Amino acid sequence: MTETAQLSQINIYPAKSVGGIALSSSWVELQGLSFDRRFMVALADGNMVTARKHPNMVKVSSSIIPSGMVFTYPGQPPLKLEYTQFKMQEAPAQVWNDKFTAYTTTDNADDWFSQVLGQRVELLYTGEQSNRLREKIGHNVSFADGYPLLVISTGSLAALNARSSEEHSMDQFRTNLVVQSDEAFIEDAWKRIKIGEVEFEAVKPCERCVLTTVDVEKGEFRASKEPLTTFSRFRANERGGVFFGQNLVAKNEGMIHVDDVIEVLEYKDKEAYPDLDANKQTFVCVEREHIAKNFETFWLEPQQGELPKYKAGQHLPIELIINGTMVKRLYTLSSSPSRPGRLAISVKRLDSGEVSNWLFDHFQVGDTLLADTPNGDFHLKSDEHQPLLLLSAGSGVTPMMSMLRDLSDRARIDDVVFYHQCSTLEDIPFKKELAELVNKHPSLKVDVALTQPGRDWEGQTGRLSLAHLASIADIATRQVFVCGPDGFMQSAKTLLMSLGLPATSYHQEAFGVSSATAEPEKSVTISFDGDEFVGSNQQNLLEQAEDVGINIAYSCRAGFCGACKVKVESGWVHQPDVPAIQDSEIAEGKVLACCAIPQTDVVLSSC
C-alpha cells in the first residue's frame, strides 16, 4: 500500500461508444468529466445504440471545438456540430434500466450516424446538466453505463497482458483515469482517493462486457473473445461476471491534471477472485504415437509434481509459444484416468490448423508445454448407467477413447456401442486397440463408417443417417455422448431426438462461440414471451430480437455472465459451449440468447 501512484492519462469520450480524446487536464463535475459521454446514439424509442452491437462505432473520432463538436469516420465527410444549432427538443432516452429525458441535436447528425451504422438512429444530447438521476449515487450522471468515472492502473493492464495470448491496450477499456503504477490492481484497494482538487470514492468494481473485445483499430470483435477469456480465469466472481477497473464518483468539483499524485485517503479490502490458472504445470513429451493418417498421440508427463486428476472425456487447456506469441488451445484427453502416470492428447493435423501443424512439425520427445488443470462437463459421471452410445467423427474420437479405456479398466463395459465416422481406411484411428477392446468385451460394439470407402471396405459407408442408427438396439434408452465437427453434432442431435431420445440423455462436446451456423440460410419463426417475428438461422437470438424491437436482458454479450438466459419451450437451437451455462441447464431447455442460434421455429420464454 506504500507505492506512489500518479495520474498518467485523462480520457473523455464525448459520445457513448465512439473514440476518445486524451487531455492534459480536466474539470471534474459530479456528473462526470466535462464533455464526457454527453452525446449518445439512440433508436427512435430512446434505447442506447452501442459498440456492443456495432463495433465500428469505436472508429468514429471526436474533437472539441469552441462552438461544439466535430466527428469523423473513414470514408465519410466530417460532421460539425454547433451547440447553437441544436433543436433541443425533449426526447426519451434509456441507458440500461434508466429512463430519462434527453434532447435532440440536428437532422444532419441523425443522418450522419445513420449512415455510419446502416440503420436509422438519432444523436441525443444530455443538456448542460443531465436529467438522468441515479439513486445509487445521489445525483445526475451522463450517458455513461452506470457510474461517472472509471480508473485503471498500468500495473493492472500489465498483469492482464502477462496472462493473455493477445496484447491489449487501455483504449479497449474506455477508462477515464489511467494511473501509473507497477503494482497490479492497486486501484482495487482504494476506497477514497484525492487527485488534484477532487476527492473520489470507489463505489464498485467495473464489470466488463463484449465491448472490451473490440479491436479498436479494425472496429471488429476479436474472434478469440479476449480479454474476457483471460479475465474469466482470474478476475471472475461466482456467477461468471468479470471485473477490471474501479467505478468512481466525485465528491466535489474541481481540476485534475496529468502527473497529479494519487493521495489515498481510505483503503478497503481488495475483492477476491479465484485464480483458475494457479495450478498450471509444465509437461514434457515422453512419446509420440502414430494412430492414423495425420493423427498422432503426444504422451505427456509432469516435469514436477503429481499428475492432475481428471475424468474420462475432459479436455486439457494447453499453452504454447509459437513464433514468439502465446497460443492457447483445448485438447480433449485421449488417455484414461484409470492409467496413472501419463496424459495423452491425440491431435489431427489440419491444413489451416496453426497449433496442430506446429505440434506435428516441432513438438518432439523432450520438449515441454504448459497446461492447466483438465476440466469440462463432457465426461462420464460416476453413477452413469448403461447402455451407452458414443458417436464421434474426425478428432472427436479422442474423448471416446478416454471413456472406453476407463470403462474397460474398471470392467464397466456392459452394453456400449461406439460409432465413428471418418474419410478413408487410413483415417481410422486406434484401429488395433479398438479391435483388442472388442475381443476383450463381447458387449462392446464398434461401428466405423467411411465417407470415402475403398472397393474392399465391407463396413458402413456415408455420413451419419437414420440407417446407421437403426441397427442400434434400445437407442432411446441410452446415454449418448457426441463429439465431432459442428455439422456432425447438429445432425446427430436431430436424428437422435427424432428417434425419441430424451434431451437429458444427450451430451455433446464443442468449443467456442459461433456467430453463425454453417447451414444454408433459411427463415425461422421466433416467439419470445408471446411476441412473434420472422428471423433466420444465421444470427443469435439476442441480436434478432433487438432488430425487431424486443428487449432481452443482457450484460456481457459473450457467453460469460448468463444475464441473457432464456428457455426454449419448443424448437431447436445451436447452443455453443460457453462458461455461463451448464449441461444440466441445457437439458432443462435453457440457452444463452447472446450466442444461441435457432435451427428451427422456436418458442422462447424468460427464465
mmCIF file of N, CA and C in Angstrom, residues 30 133 143 145 166 180 185 299 319 329 360-361 369 399 455 483 493 498 500 508 543 571 605:
data_model
loop_
_atom_site.group_PDB
_atom_site.id
_atom_site.type_symbol
_atom_site.label_atom_id
_atom_site.label_comp_id
_atom_site.label_asym_id
_atom_site.label_seq_id
_atom_site.Cartn_x
_atom_site.Cartn_y
_atom_site.Cartn_z
ATOM 1 N N LEU A 30 -19.842 16.585 -10.889
ATOM 2 C CA LEU A 30 -20.447 15.437 -10.219
ATOM 3 C C LEU A 30 -20.984 14.434 -11.227
ATOM 4 N N LEU A 133 -31.012 10.935 -13.140
ATOM 5 C CA LEU A 133 -30.683 10.885 -11.714
ATOM 6 C C LEU A 133 -30.575 9.428 -11.273
ATOM 7 N N PHE A 143 -24.402 9.955 -19.974
ATOM 8 C CA PHE A 143 -24.815 8.744 -20.684
ATOM 9 C C PHE A 143 -23.887 7.560 -20.386
ATOM 10 N N ASP A 145 -22.353 4.182 -18.681
ATOM 11 C CA ASP A 145 -23.116 2.972 -18.386
ATOM 12 C C ASP A 145 -23.810 3.031 -17.036
ATOM 13 N N GLU A 166 -3.045 -12.488 -26.257
ATOM 14 C CA GLU A 166 -3.015 -11.327 -27.131
ATOM 15 C C GLU A 166 -2.616 -10.084 -26.340
ATOM 16 N N GLN A 180 -0.431 5.531 -13.284
ATOM 17 C CA GLN A 180 0.863 4.894 -13.474
ATOM 18 C C GLN A 180 1.287 4.220 -12.180
ATOM 19 N N PHE A 185 -3.451 -4.089 -9.924
ATOM 20 C CA PHE A 185 -4.741 -3.922 -9.241
ATOM 21 C C PHE A 185 -4.610 -3.123 -7.943
ATOM 22 N N TRP A 299 2.231 -38.192 -25.751
ATOM 23 C CA TRP A 299 2.161 -38.629 -24.357
ATOM 24 C C TRP A 299 2.976 -37.679 -23.497
ATOM 25 N N GLU A 319 -0.850 -24.290 -23.360
ATOM 26 C CA GLU A 319 -0.287 -23.031 -23.839
ATOM 27 C C GLU A 319 1.040 -23.317 -24.522
ATOM 28 N N ARG A 329 -4.952 -23.438 -26.499
ATOM 29 C CA ARG A 329 -5.897 -24.345 -27.129
ATOM 30 C C ARG A 329 -6.427 -25.342 -26.093
ATOM 31 N N PHE A 360 2.907 -31.098 -34.912
ATOM 32 C CA PHE A 360 3.428 -32.144 -35.788
ATOM 33 C C PHE A 360 4.860 -31.836 -36.230
ATOM 34 N N ASP A 361 5.144 -30.573 -36.525
ATOM 35 C CA ASP A 361 6.441 -30.215 -37.108
ATOM 36 C C ASP A 361 7.523 -29.920 -36.074
ATOM 37 N N LEU A 369 5.477 -28.211 -22.669
ATOM 38 C CA LEU A 369 4.385 -27.252 -22.845
ATOM 39 C C LEU A 369 3.761 -26.987 -21.473
ATOM 40 N N PRO A 399 -12.179 -38.076 -26.876
ATOM 41 C CA PRO A 399 -12.831 -38.328 -25.590
ATOM 42 C C PRO A 399 -13.453 -39.720 -25.529
ATOM 43 N N ARG A 455 -12.780 -50.091 -52.481
ATOM 44 C CA ARG A 455 -13.566 -51.206 -53.013
ATOM 45 C C ARG A 455 -13.637 -52.375 -52.031
ATOM 46 N N CYS A 483 -19.260 -36.189 -30.152
ATOM 47 C CA CYS A 483 -18.164 -35.233 -30.322
ATOM 48 C C CYS A 483 -17.682 -35.286 -31.763
ATOM 49 N N LYS A 493 -27.807 -34.829 -33.233
ATOM 50 C CA LYS A 493 -28.841 -34.445 -32.275
ATOM 51 C C LYS A 493 -30.225 -34.510 -32.919
ATOM 52 N N SER A 498 -35.338 -37.355 -33.088
ATOM 53 C CA SER A 498 -36.433 -37.886 -33.901
ATOM 54 C C SER A 498 -36.709 -39.349 -33.565
ATOM 55 N N GLY A 500 -36.647 -40.424 -30.503
ATOM 56 C CA GLY A 500 -37.231 -40.454 -29.168
ATOM 57 C C GLY A 500 -36.254 -40.350 -28.019
ATOM 58 N N GLN A 508 -22.994 -33.420 -25.590
ATOM 59 C CA GLN A 508 -22.081 -33.163 -26.696
ATOM 60 C C GLN A 508 -20.949 -32.252 -26.258
ATOM 61 N N GLU A 543 -29.534 -10.754 -30.925
ATOM 62 C CA GLU A 543 -29.452 -9.766 -31.999
ATOM 63 C C GLU A 543 -30.742 -9.725 -32.809
ATOM 64 N N GLY A 571 -38.891 -26.264 -30.282
ATOM 65 C CA GLY A 571 -37.934 -25.989 -31.347
ATOM 66 C C GLY A 571 -36.511 -26.307 -30.937
ATOM 67 N N SER A 605 -39.153 -18.295 -23.739
ATOM 68 C CA SER A 605 -39.747 -17.563 -22.618
ATOM 69 C C SER A 605 -38.633 -17.089 -21.698
#
